[in-house]
Amino acid sequence: MLEYFLVFLGAAIPWIEIMLVIPLGIIRGLSPVWVMILSFAGNMATIILLIIGFQQIKDWIERRNKKKGKGESKRRKQGEKIMNTYGLPVLALAGPILIGTHIAAFIGLVFGANKMTTLIWSAISIALWSLVFGILTAMGFDFFVSRT
């Protein structure tokens, strides 16, 4: 039971997320179905918290940047260009493998995406990638175990 809780917790932590937690849980011998479900739930829990607290986080970052005398960064301009070119769906779908789900959701919100739309696309992306990582790991692990 503790290992399943750790799967949930690991998936909730930015930069660890589903891409690492799902393969590790399955290789550890946990049920692939439960690993995928709990990873999805853990990752979504923190996405929901991010969306709820977005304005406070954004205000804090802006105050910090003003204090340091920073203007608009190159990264922000580049992020805005990506968001305007490809939109929230591509950002959300590519997020788990490129920059992480939390950062993808935050970037989308910073550049004007609706909170509910961000939540929906994040859920679709996390569900899709949970299935991909889970199925590929389970299939690959079965392949190697049955060969030895």
Short mmCIF file of N, CA and C in Angstrom, two decimals:
data_model
loop_
_atom_site.label_atom_id
_atom_site.label_comp_id
_atom_site.label_asym_id
_atom_site.label_seq_id
_atom_site.Cartn_x
_atom_site.Cartn_y
_atom_site.Cartn_z
N MET A 1 0.82 -1.19 0.00
CA MET A 1 0.00 0.00 0.00
C MET A 1 0.87 1.27 0.00
N LEU A 2 1.96 1.24 0.75
CA LEU A 2 2.87 2.38 0.81
C LEU A 2 3.46 2.68 -0.57
N GLU A 3 3.80 1.64 -1.31
CA GLU A 3 4.39 1.84 -2.64
C GLU A 3 3.41 2.53 -3.59
N TYR A 4 2.13 2.21 -3.49
CA TYR A 4 1.13 2.87 -4.33
C TYR A 4 0.98 4.34 -3.94
N PHE A 5 1.07 4.63 -2.63
CA PHE A 5 1.02 6.02 -2.19
C PHE A 5 2.23 6.78 -2.72
N LEU A 6 3.39 6.14 -2.74
CA LEU A 6 4.59 6.77 -3.27
C LEU A 6 4.47 7.03 -4.77
N VAL A 7 3.78 6.16 -5.49
CA VAL A 7 3.51 6.38 -6.91
C VAL A 7 2.68 7.65 -7.07
N PHE A 8 1.62 7.77 -6.29
CA PHE A 8 0.76 8.96 -6.33
C PHE A 8 1.58 10.21 -6.02
N LEU A 9 2.35 10.14 -4.95
CA LEU A 9 3.16 11.28 -4.52
C LEU A 9 4.23 11.64 -5.55
N GLY A 10 4.91 10.64 -6.08
CA GLY A 10 5.95 10.89 -7.09
C GLY A 10 5.39 11.55 -8.34
N ALA A 11 4.22 11.12 -8.76
CA ALA A 11 3.60 11.71 -9.95
C ALA A 11 3.18 13.16 -9.72
N ALA A 12 2.96 13.51 -8.47
CA ALA A 12 2.54 14.87 -8.14
C ALA A 12 3.70 15.85 -8.10
N ILE A 13 4.92 15.35 -8.02
CA ILE A 13 6.09 16.22 -7.88
C ILE A 13 6.57 16.65 -9.27
N PRO A 14 6.65 17.98 -9.49
CA PRO A 14 7.16 18.46 -10.78
C PRO A 14 8.55 17.90 -11.07
N TRP A 15 8.80 17.60 -12.31
CA TRP A 15 10.03 17.06 -12.87
C TRP A 15 10.23 15.57 -12.61
N ILE A 16 9.49 15.00 -11.69
CA ILE A 16 9.52 13.54 -11.53
C ILE A 16 8.37 13.00 -12.37
N GLU A 17 7.17 13.36 -12.03
CA GLU A 17 5.97 13.14 -12.80
C GLU A 17 5.80 11.73 -13.35
N ILE A 18 4.91 11.61 -14.32
CA ILE A 18 4.50 10.30 -14.84
C ILE A 18 5.56 9.62 -15.68
N MET A 19 6.39 10.39 -16.35
CA MET A 19 7.38 9.79 -17.25
C MET A 19 8.39 8.93 -16.49
N LEU A 20 8.63 9.23 -15.26
CA LEU A 20 9.56 8.47 -14.44
C LEU A 20 8.84 7.50 -13.50
N VAL A 21 7.76 7.96 -12.91
CA VAL A 21 7.05 7.17 -11.89
C VAL A 21 6.40 5.92 -12.46
N ILE A 22 5.77 6.03 -13.61
CA ILE A 22 5.07 4.88 -14.18
C ILE A 22 6.04 3.73 -14.50
N PRO A 23 7.10 3.98 -15.26
CA PRO A 23 8.03 2.87 -15.51
C PRO A 23 8.63 2.29 -14.23
N LEU A 24 9.01 3.14 -13.29
CA LEU A 24 9.60 2.64 -12.05
C LEU A 24 8.62 1.79 -11.26
N GLY A 25 7.37 2.22 -11.18
CA GLY A 25 6.35 1.46 -10.45
C GLY A 25 6.09 0.10 -11.08
N ILE A 26 6.01 0.08 -12.40
CA ILE A 26 5.73 -1.18 -13.10
C ILE A 26 6.93 -2.13 -12.99
N ILE A 27 8.14 -1.58 -13.17
CA ILE A 27 9.33 -2.41 -13.05
C ILE A 27 9.46 -2.96 -11.63
N ARG A 28 9.00 -2.18 -10.65
CA ARG A 28 9.04 -2.61 -9.25
C ARG A 28 8.08 -3.77 -8.99
N GLY A 29 7.17 -4.03 -9.93
CA GLY A 29 6.26 -5.15 -9.78
C GLY A 29 4.85 -4.76 -9.37
N LEU A 30 4.56 -3.47 -9.35
CA LEU A 30 3.21 -3.03 -9.00
C LEU A 30 2.28 -3.22 -10.19
N SER A 31 1.00 -3.26 -9.92
CA SER A 31 -0.01 -3.42 -10.97
C SER A 31 0.05 -2.25 -11.94
N PRO A 32 0.27 -2.52 -13.25
CA PRO A 32 0.33 -1.44 -14.21
C PRO A 32 -0.94 -0.57 -14.22
N VAL A 33 -2.09 -1.19 -14.06
CA VAL A 33 -3.34 -0.43 -14.08
C VAL A 33 -3.38 0.55 -12.91
N TRP A 34 -3.05 0.08 -11.70
CA TRP A 34 -3.08 0.96 -10.54
C TRP A 34 -1.99 2.01 -10.60
N VAL A 35 -0.85 1.66 -11.13
CA VAL A 35 0.23 2.64 -11.29
C VAL A 35 -0.21 3.75 -12.23
N MET A 36 -0.84 3.41 -13.34
CA MET A 36 -1.29 4.43 -14.28
C MET A 36 -2.39 5.30 -13.66
N ILE A 37 -3.35 4.69 -12.98
CA ILE A 37 -4.45 5.44 -12.36
C ILE A 37 -3.92 6.39 -11.29
N LEU A 38 -3.08 5.87 -10.39
CA LEU A 38 -2.56 6.70 -9.31
C LEU A 38 -1.60 7.78 -9.81
N SER A 39 -0.85 7.49 -10.85
CA SER A 39 0.02 8.50 -11.43
C SER A 39 -0.80 9.62 -12.06
N PHE A 40 -1.83 9.25 -12.77
CA PHE A 40 -2.73 10.25 -13.34
C PHE A 40 -3.33 11.12 -12.24
N ALA A 41 -3.84 10.48 -11.19
CA ALA A 41 -4.48 11.22 -10.10
C ALA A 41 -3.49 12.14 -9.38
N GLY A 42 -2.29 11.66 -9.13
CA GLY A 42 -1.28 12.48 -8.45
C GLY A 42 -0.87 13.68 -9.27
N ASN A 43 -0.65 13.46 -10.56
CA ASN A 43 -0.25 14.56 -11.43
C ASN A 43 -1.37 15.57 -11.58
N MET A 44 -2.60 15.09 -11.73
CA MET A 44 -3.74 15.99 -11.87
C MET A 44 -4.00 16.78 -10.59
N ALA A 45 -3.75 16.18 -9.44
CA ALA A 45 -3.99 16.88 -8.17
C ALA A 45 -3.16 18.16 -8.11
N THR A 46 -1.90 18.07 -8.50
CA THR A 46 -1.07 19.28 -8.43
C THR A 46 -1.34 20.24 -9.59
N ILE A 47 -1.81 19.73 -10.71
CA ILE A 47 -2.23 20.61 -11.80
C ILE A 47 -3.43 21.43 -11.35
N ILE A 48 -4.37 20.78 -10.67
CA ILE A 48 -5.55 21.49 -10.17
C ILE A 48 -5.13 22.56 -9.17
N LEU A 49 -4.21 22.21 -8.26
CA LEU A 49 -3.72 23.21 -7.29
C LEU A 49 -3.03 24.38 -8.00
N LEU A 50 -2.25 24.07 -9.03
CA LEU A 50 -1.58 25.12 -9.80
C LEU A 50 -2.61 26.05 -10.44
N ILE A 51 -3.64 25.48 -11.04
CA ILE A 51 -4.65 26.30 -11.70
C ILE A 51 -5.41 27.15 -10.69
N ILE A 52 -5.74 26.58 -9.55
CA ILE A 52 -6.46 27.33 -8.51
C ILE A 52 -5.59 28.48 -7.98
N GLY A 53 -4.30 28.21 -7.75
CA GLY A 53 -3.42 29.23 -7.19
C GLY A 53 -2.64 30.03 -8.21
N PHE A 54 -3.00 29.91 -9.47
CA PHE A 54 -2.24 30.54 -10.54
C PHE A 54 -2.02 32.03 -10.34
N GLN A 55 -3.06 32.77 -10.05
CA GLN A 55 -2.93 34.23 -9.95
C GLN A 55 -1.97 34.63 -8.84
N GLN A 56 -2.04 33.94 -7.71
CA GLN A 56 -1.13 34.25 -6.61
C GLN A 56 0.32 33.95 -6.99
N ILE A 57 0.54 32.83 -7.68
CA ILE A 57 1.89 32.46 -8.12
C ILE A 57 2.41 33.47 -9.13
N LYS A 58 1.57 33.86 -10.07
CA LYS A 58 1.96 34.83 -11.10
C LYS A 58 2.31 36.18 -10.45
N ASP A 59 1.48 36.63 -9.51
CA ASP A 59 1.75 37.89 -8.83
C ASP A 59 3.07 37.83 -8.06
N TRP A 60 3.35 36.71 -7.40
CA TRP A 60 4.59 36.55 -6.65
C TRP A 60 5.80 36.63 -7.57
N ILE A 61 5.73 35.96 -8.72
CA ILE A 61 6.84 35.97 -9.68
C ILE A 61 7.06 37.39 -10.21
N GLU A 62 5.98 38.09 -10.51
CA GLU A 62 6.11 39.46 -11.02
C GLU A 62 6.72 40.39 -9.98
N ARG A 63 6.30 40.25 -8.69
CA ARG A 63 6.88 41.07 -7.62
C ARG A 63 8.37 40.78 -7.47
N ARG A 64 8.72 39.50 -7.54
CA ARG A 64 10.13 39.10 -7.41
C ARG A 64 10.97 39.67 -8.56
N ASN A 65 10.44 39.60 -9.78
CA ASN A 65 11.17 40.12 -10.94
C ASN A 65 11.32 41.64 -10.86
N LYS A 66 10.28 42.34 -10.39
CA LYS A 66 10.37 43.79 -10.23
C LYS A 66 11.43 44.15 -9.21
N LYS A 67 11.46 43.41 -8.12
CA LYS A 67 12.43 43.65 -7.05
C LYS A 67 13.85 43.49 -7.57
N LYS A 68 14.06 42.51 -8.44
CA LYS A 68 15.39 42.26 -9.00
C LYS A 68 15.69 43.16 -10.20
N GLY A 69 14.70 43.92 -10.63
CA GLY A 69 14.89 44.82 -11.77
C GLY A 69 14.88 44.13 -13.11
N LYS A 70 14.24 42.98 -13.18
CA LYS A 70 14.20 42.23 -14.44
C LYS A 70 13.01 42.67 -15.28
N GLY A 71 13.23 42.80 -16.55
CA GLY A 71 12.15 43.08 -17.49
C GLY A 71 11.64 41.78 -18.06
N GLU A 72 11.05 41.87 -19.23
CA GLU A 72 10.54 40.67 -19.88
C GLU A 72 11.72 39.85 -20.41
N SER A 73 11.76 38.58 -20.06
CA SER A 73 12.90 37.74 -20.41
C SER A 73 12.75 37.17 -21.82
N LYS A 74 13.88 36.68 -22.33
CA LYS A 74 13.88 36.01 -23.64
C LYS A 74 13.00 34.75 -23.58
N ARG A 75 13.08 34.03 -22.45
CA ARG A 75 12.29 32.81 -22.29
C ARG A 75 10.80 33.10 -22.38
N ARG A 76 10.40 34.18 -21.74
CA ARG A 76 8.97 34.55 -21.76
C ARG A 76 8.54 34.85 -23.20
N LYS A 77 9.36 35.60 -23.91
CA LYS A 77 9.04 35.93 -25.30
C LYS A 77 8.98 34.66 -26.16
N GLN A 78 9.93 33.76 -25.92
CA GLN A 78 9.96 32.51 -26.67
C GLN A 78 8.74 31.65 -26.33
N GLY A 79 8.40 31.59 -25.05
CA GLY A 79 7.21 30.84 -24.63
C GLY A 79 5.95 31.38 -25.23
N GLU A 80 5.86 32.71 -25.29
CA GLU A 80 4.67 33.34 -25.89
C GLU A 80 4.59 33.01 -27.38
N LYS A 81 5.73 32.99 -28.05
CA LYS A 81 5.76 32.66 -29.47
C LYS A 81 5.27 31.23 -29.71
N ILE A 82 5.75 30.30 -28.88
CA ILE A 82 5.33 28.90 -29.00
C ILE A 82 3.83 28.77 -28.75
N MET A 83 3.35 29.43 -27.70
CA MET A 83 1.93 29.37 -27.37
C MET A 83 1.08 29.95 -28.49
N ASN A 84 1.51 31.09 -29.05
CA ASN A 84 0.74 31.72 -30.12
C ASN A 84 0.80 30.92 -31.42
N THR A 85 1.92 30.25 -31.66
CA THR A 85 2.09 29.48 -32.89
C THR A 85 1.33 28.15 -32.83
N TYR A 86 1.50 27.41 -31.75
CA TYR A 86 0.98 26.06 -31.67
C TYR A 86 -0.28 25.91 -30.81
N GLY A 87 -0.47 26.79 -29.87
CA GLY A 87 -1.65 26.75 -29.04
C GLY A 87 -1.55 25.82 -27.84
N LEU A 88 -2.54 25.90 -27.00
CA LEU A 88 -2.57 25.13 -25.77
C LEU A 88 -2.61 23.62 -25.99
N PRO A 89 -3.37 23.10 -26.96
CA PRO A 89 -3.38 21.64 -27.13
C PRO A 89 -1.99 21.05 -27.37
N VAL A 90 -1.21 21.64 -28.25
CA VAL A 90 0.14 21.12 -28.53
C VAL A 90 1.04 21.30 -27.31
N LEU A 91 0.92 22.45 -26.65
CA LEU A 91 1.71 22.70 -25.46
C LEU A 91 1.41 21.65 -24.38
N ALA A 92 0.14 21.38 -24.16
CA ALA A 92 -0.26 20.40 -23.14
C ALA A 92 0.17 18.99 -23.53
N LEU A 93 -0.01 18.63 -24.78
CA LEU A 93 0.34 17.27 -25.22
C LEU A 93 1.85 17.02 -25.25
N ALA A 94 2.61 18.05 -25.55
CA ALA A 94 4.07 17.89 -25.58
C ALA A 94 4.68 18.08 -24.20
N GLY A 95 3.96 18.70 -23.30
CA GLY A 95 4.47 19.03 -21.98
C GLY A 95 5.12 17.90 -21.22
N PRO A 96 4.45 16.75 -21.06
CA PRO A 96 5.05 15.68 -20.25
C PRO A 96 6.40 15.18 -20.74
N ILE A 97 6.65 15.24 -22.02
CA ILE A 97 7.93 14.73 -22.52
C ILE A 97 8.97 15.82 -22.76
N LEU A 98 8.54 17.08 -22.85
CA LEU A 98 9.50 18.15 -23.13
C LEU A 98 9.82 19.02 -21.92
N ILE A 99 8.78 19.51 -21.24
CA ILE A 99 9.03 20.48 -20.17
C ILE A 99 8.31 20.14 -18.87
N GLY A 100 7.48 19.15 -18.86
CA GLY A 100 6.71 18.80 -17.67
C GLY A 100 5.30 19.36 -17.73
N THR A 101 4.38 18.65 -17.15
CA THR A 101 2.97 19.05 -17.21
C THR A 101 2.71 20.35 -16.46
N HIS A 102 3.37 20.54 -15.35
CA HIS A 102 3.14 21.74 -14.54
C HIS A 102 3.60 23.00 -15.26
N ILE A 103 4.77 22.92 -15.86
CA ILE A 103 5.30 24.07 -16.58
C ILE A 103 4.45 24.37 -17.82
N ALA A 104 4.03 23.32 -18.51
CA ALA A 104 3.17 23.51 -19.69
C ALA A 104 1.86 24.20 -19.30
N ALA A 105 1.25 23.75 -18.22
CA ALA A 105 0.00 24.38 -17.76
C ALA A 105 0.24 25.83 -17.36
N PHE A 106 1.33 26.07 -16.64
CA PHE A 106 1.64 27.43 -16.20
C PHE A 106 1.88 28.36 -17.39
N ILE A 107 2.65 27.90 -18.37
CA ILE A 107 2.91 28.71 -19.57
C ILE A 107 1.60 29.03 -20.28
N GLY A 108 0.75 28.02 -20.43
CA GLY A 108 -0.55 28.26 -21.06
C GLY A 108 -1.34 29.33 -20.34
N LEU A 109 -1.40 29.24 -19.02
CA LEU A 109 -2.14 30.23 -18.24
C LEU A 109 -1.52 31.62 -18.32
N VAL A 110 -0.19 31.69 -18.28
CA VAL A 110 0.49 32.99 -18.36
C VAL A 110 0.13 33.70 -19.66
N PHE A 111 0.00 32.95 -20.72
CA PHE A 111 -0.27 33.57 -22.02
C PHE A 111 -1.74 33.57 -22.39
N GLY A 112 -2.59 33.49 -21.37
CA GLY A 112 -4.00 33.78 -21.57
C GLY A 112 -4.95 32.62 -21.77
N ALA A 113 -4.50 31.40 -21.61
CA ALA A 113 -5.41 30.27 -21.76
C ALA A 113 -6.44 30.27 -20.62
N ASN A 114 -7.62 29.86 -20.95
CA ASN A 114 -8.70 29.74 -19.97
C ASN A 114 -8.36 28.63 -18.98
N LYS A 115 -8.71 28.82 -17.70
CA LYS A 115 -8.36 27.83 -16.67
C LYS A 115 -9.03 26.48 -16.94
N MET A 116 -10.29 26.48 -17.33
CA MET A 116 -10.99 25.21 -17.58
C MET A 116 -10.41 24.52 -18.82
N THR A 117 -10.10 25.28 -19.84
CA THR A 117 -9.50 24.70 -21.04
C THR A 117 -8.13 24.10 -20.71
N THR A 118 -7.36 24.81 -19.89
CA THR A 118 -6.06 24.30 -19.46
C THR A 118 -6.23 23.01 -18.68
N LEU A 119 -7.20 22.96 -17.79
CA LEU A 119 -7.47 21.75 -17.02
C LEU A 119 -7.84 20.58 -17.93
N ILE A 120 -8.70 20.82 -18.88
CA ILE A 120 -9.16 19.76 -19.79
C ILE A 120 -8.00 19.23 -20.63
N TRP A 121 -7.22 20.14 -21.24
CA TRP A 121 -6.10 19.69 -22.08
C TRP A 121 -5.01 19.02 -21.26
N SER A 122 -4.81 19.49 -20.03
CA SER A 122 -3.84 18.83 -19.16
C SER A 122 -4.30 17.42 -18.82
N ALA A 123 -5.57 17.26 -18.53
CA ALA A 123 -6.13 15.93 -18.22
C ALA A 123 -6.00 14.99 -19.41
N ILE A 124 -6.32 15.48 -20.59
CA ILE A 124 -6.20 14.66 -21.80
C ILE A 124 -4.75 14.23 -22.00
N SER A 125 -3.82 15.18 -21.87
CA SER A 125 -2.41 14.90 -22.06
C SER A 125 -1.89 13.89 -21.03
N ILE A 126 -2.21 14.12 -19.77
CA ILE A 126 -1.72 13.23 -18.71
C ILE A 126 -2.31 11.83 -18.87
N ALA A 127 -3.59 11.74 -19.23
CA ALA A 127 -4.22 10.43 -19.44
C ALA A 127 -3.56 9.71 -20.62
N LEU A 128 -3.36 10.41 -21.71
CA LEU A 128 -2.74 9.81 -22.89
C LEU A 128 -1.33 9.32 -22.59
N TRP A 129 -0.50 10.17 -21.97
CA TRP A 129 0.87 9.79 -21.69
C TRP A 129 0.95 8.72 -20.61
N SER A 130 0.02 8.72 -19.67
CA SER A 130 -0.02 7.65 -18.67
C SER A 130 -0.23 6.31 -19.35
N LEU A 131 -1.17 6.28 -20.29
CA LEU A 131 -1.41 5.04 -21.04
C LEU A 131 -0.19 4.63 -21.86
N VAL A 132 0.41 5.60 -22.54
CA VAL A 132 1.58 5.29 -23.38
C VAL A 132 2.73 4.75 -22.53
N PHE A 133 3.08 5.47 -21.47
CA PHE A 133 4.18 5.02 -20.62
C PHE A 133 3.85 3.69 -19.95
N GLY A 134 2.62 3.55 -19.49
CA GLY A 134 2.23 2.32 -18.80
C GLY A 134 2.22 1.11 -19.71
N ILE A 135 1.61 1.24 -20.86
CA ILE A 135 1.51 0.11 -21.79
C ILE A 135 2.88 -0.27 -22.34
N LEU A 136 3.65 0.73 -22.76
CA LEU A 136 4.98 0.41 -23.30
C LEU A 136 5.89 -0.22 -22.25
N THR A 137 5.82 0.29 -21.02
CA THR A 137 6.66 -0.29 -19.97
C THR A 137 6.22 -1.71 -19.66
N ALA A 138 4.91 -1.92 -19.52
CA ALA A 138 4.41 -3.25 -19.21
C ALA A 138 4.75 -4.24 -20.33
N MET A 139 4.58 -3.81 -21.57
CA MET A 139 4.91 -4.69 -22.70
C MET A 139 6.41 -4.97 -22.76
N GLY A 140 7.20 -3.93 -22.59
CA GLY A 140 8.65 -4.10 -22.63
C GLY A 140 9.16 -4.94 -21.48
N PHE A 141 8.61 -4.72 -20.30
CA PHE A 141 9.02 -5.48 -19.14
C PHE A 141 8.64 -6.95 -19.31
N ASP A 142 7.43 -7.22 -19.79
CA ASP A 142 7.01 -8.60 -20.07
C ASP A 142 7.92 -9.25 -21.11
N PHE A 143 8.30 -8.49 -22.13
CA PHE A 143 9.17 -9.01 -23.17
C PHE A 143 10.51 -9.45 -22.59
N PHE A 144 11.10 -8.60 -21.78
CA PHE A 144 12.42 -8.94 -21.22
C PHE A 144 12.34 -10.02 -20.16
N VAL A 145 11.29 -10.03 -19.35
CA VAL A 145 11.15 -11.07 -18.32
C VAL A 145 10.91 -12.43 -18.95
N SER A 146 10.09 -12.47 -20.00
CA SER A 146 9.80 -13.76 -20.63
C SER A 146 10.99 -14.31 -21.42
N ARG A 147 11.93 -13.44 -21.79
CA ARG A 147 13.12 -13.87 -22.56
C ARG A 147 14.23 -14.40 -21.66
N THR A 148 14.18 -14.07 -20.38
CA THR A 148 15.29 -14.48 -19.51
C THR A 148 15.01 -15.79 -18.82
#
